Coordinates of C-alpha atoms in Angstrom, one line a residue:
X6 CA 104.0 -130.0 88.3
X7 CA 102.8 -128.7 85.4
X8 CA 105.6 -127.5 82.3
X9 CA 106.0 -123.5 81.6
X10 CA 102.5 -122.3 80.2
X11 CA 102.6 -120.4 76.6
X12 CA 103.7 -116.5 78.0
X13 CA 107.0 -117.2 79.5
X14 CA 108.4 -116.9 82.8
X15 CA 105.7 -114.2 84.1
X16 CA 103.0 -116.9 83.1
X17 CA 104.8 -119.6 85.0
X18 CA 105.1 -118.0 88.2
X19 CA 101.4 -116.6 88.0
X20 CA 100.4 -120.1 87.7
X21 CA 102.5 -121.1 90.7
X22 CA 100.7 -118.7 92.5
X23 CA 97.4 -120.2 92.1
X24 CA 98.4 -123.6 92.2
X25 CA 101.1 -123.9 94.8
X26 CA 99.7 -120.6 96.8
X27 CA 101.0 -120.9 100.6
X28 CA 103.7 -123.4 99.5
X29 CA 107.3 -122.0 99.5
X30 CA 108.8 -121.2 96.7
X31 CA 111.9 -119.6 98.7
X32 CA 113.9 -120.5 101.8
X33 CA 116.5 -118.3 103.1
X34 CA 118.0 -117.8 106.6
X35 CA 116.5 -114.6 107.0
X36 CA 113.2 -115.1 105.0
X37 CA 110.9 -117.7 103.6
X38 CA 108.1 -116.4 100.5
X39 CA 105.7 -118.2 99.3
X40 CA 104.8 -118.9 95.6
X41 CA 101.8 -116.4 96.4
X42 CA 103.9 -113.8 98.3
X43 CA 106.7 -113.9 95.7
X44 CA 104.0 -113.4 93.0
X45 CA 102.5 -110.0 95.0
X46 CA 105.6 -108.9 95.7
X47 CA 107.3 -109.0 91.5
X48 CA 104.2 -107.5 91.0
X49 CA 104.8 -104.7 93.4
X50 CA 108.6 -104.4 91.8
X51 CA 107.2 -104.5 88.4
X52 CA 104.9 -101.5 89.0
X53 CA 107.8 -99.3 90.6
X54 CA 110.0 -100.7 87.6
X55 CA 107.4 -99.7 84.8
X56 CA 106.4 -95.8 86.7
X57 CA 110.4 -95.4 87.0
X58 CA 110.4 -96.2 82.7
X59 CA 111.6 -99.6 82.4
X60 CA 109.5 -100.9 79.2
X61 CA 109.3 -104.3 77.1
X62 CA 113.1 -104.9 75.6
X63 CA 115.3 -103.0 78.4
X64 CA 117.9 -104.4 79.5
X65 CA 118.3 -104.2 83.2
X66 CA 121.2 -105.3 85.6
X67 CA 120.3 -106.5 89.1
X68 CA 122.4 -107.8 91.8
X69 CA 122.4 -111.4 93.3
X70 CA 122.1 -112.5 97.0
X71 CA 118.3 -111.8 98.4
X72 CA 114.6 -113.1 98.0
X73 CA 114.5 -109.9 96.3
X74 CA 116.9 -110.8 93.6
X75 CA 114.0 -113.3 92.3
X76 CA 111.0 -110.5 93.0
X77 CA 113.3 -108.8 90.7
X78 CA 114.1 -111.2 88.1
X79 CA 110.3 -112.0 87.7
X80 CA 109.4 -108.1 87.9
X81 CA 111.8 -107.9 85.0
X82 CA 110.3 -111.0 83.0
X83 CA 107.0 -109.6 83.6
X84 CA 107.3 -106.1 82.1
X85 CA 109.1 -108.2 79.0
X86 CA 112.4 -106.4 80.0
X87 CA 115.7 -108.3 79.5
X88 CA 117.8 -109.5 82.8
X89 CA 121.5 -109.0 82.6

């Protein structure tokens, strides 16, 4: 596995996406997402994030304990927002 590409964590987990695709990248009792899916989906987050205001520098609190925690985390990274 490659290091973290120059563009942070967003950059990272794009490049996961294309290399790793349909391998998973999360495996929880009640769900499993691939590096693909978890990609899509912290895409899908970051669009609702950025429409609802959330621009480069916030700083946003999420909650732990779901796949969607990290769909959030890289949502966050993406938009450049700070995760607290």
């Amino acid at each position: 596995m490659k290091g973290a590409p120059t563009g942070g964590p967003a950059a990272w987990l794009r490049e996961r996406a294309i290399d790793a695709r349909d391998r998973v990248a999360l495996s929880l009792p009640d769900r499993e997402l691939s590096w693909r899916a978890l990609h899509a989906e912290a895409g899908g987050f970051a669009a609702g994030l950025a429409e609802a205001g959330v621009r480069s520098g916030d700083v946003v609190a999420t909650l732990l304990g779901s796949a969607d925690f990290a769909c959030r985390v890289h949502a966050l990274w993406r938009l450049g927002a700070i995760v607290l």
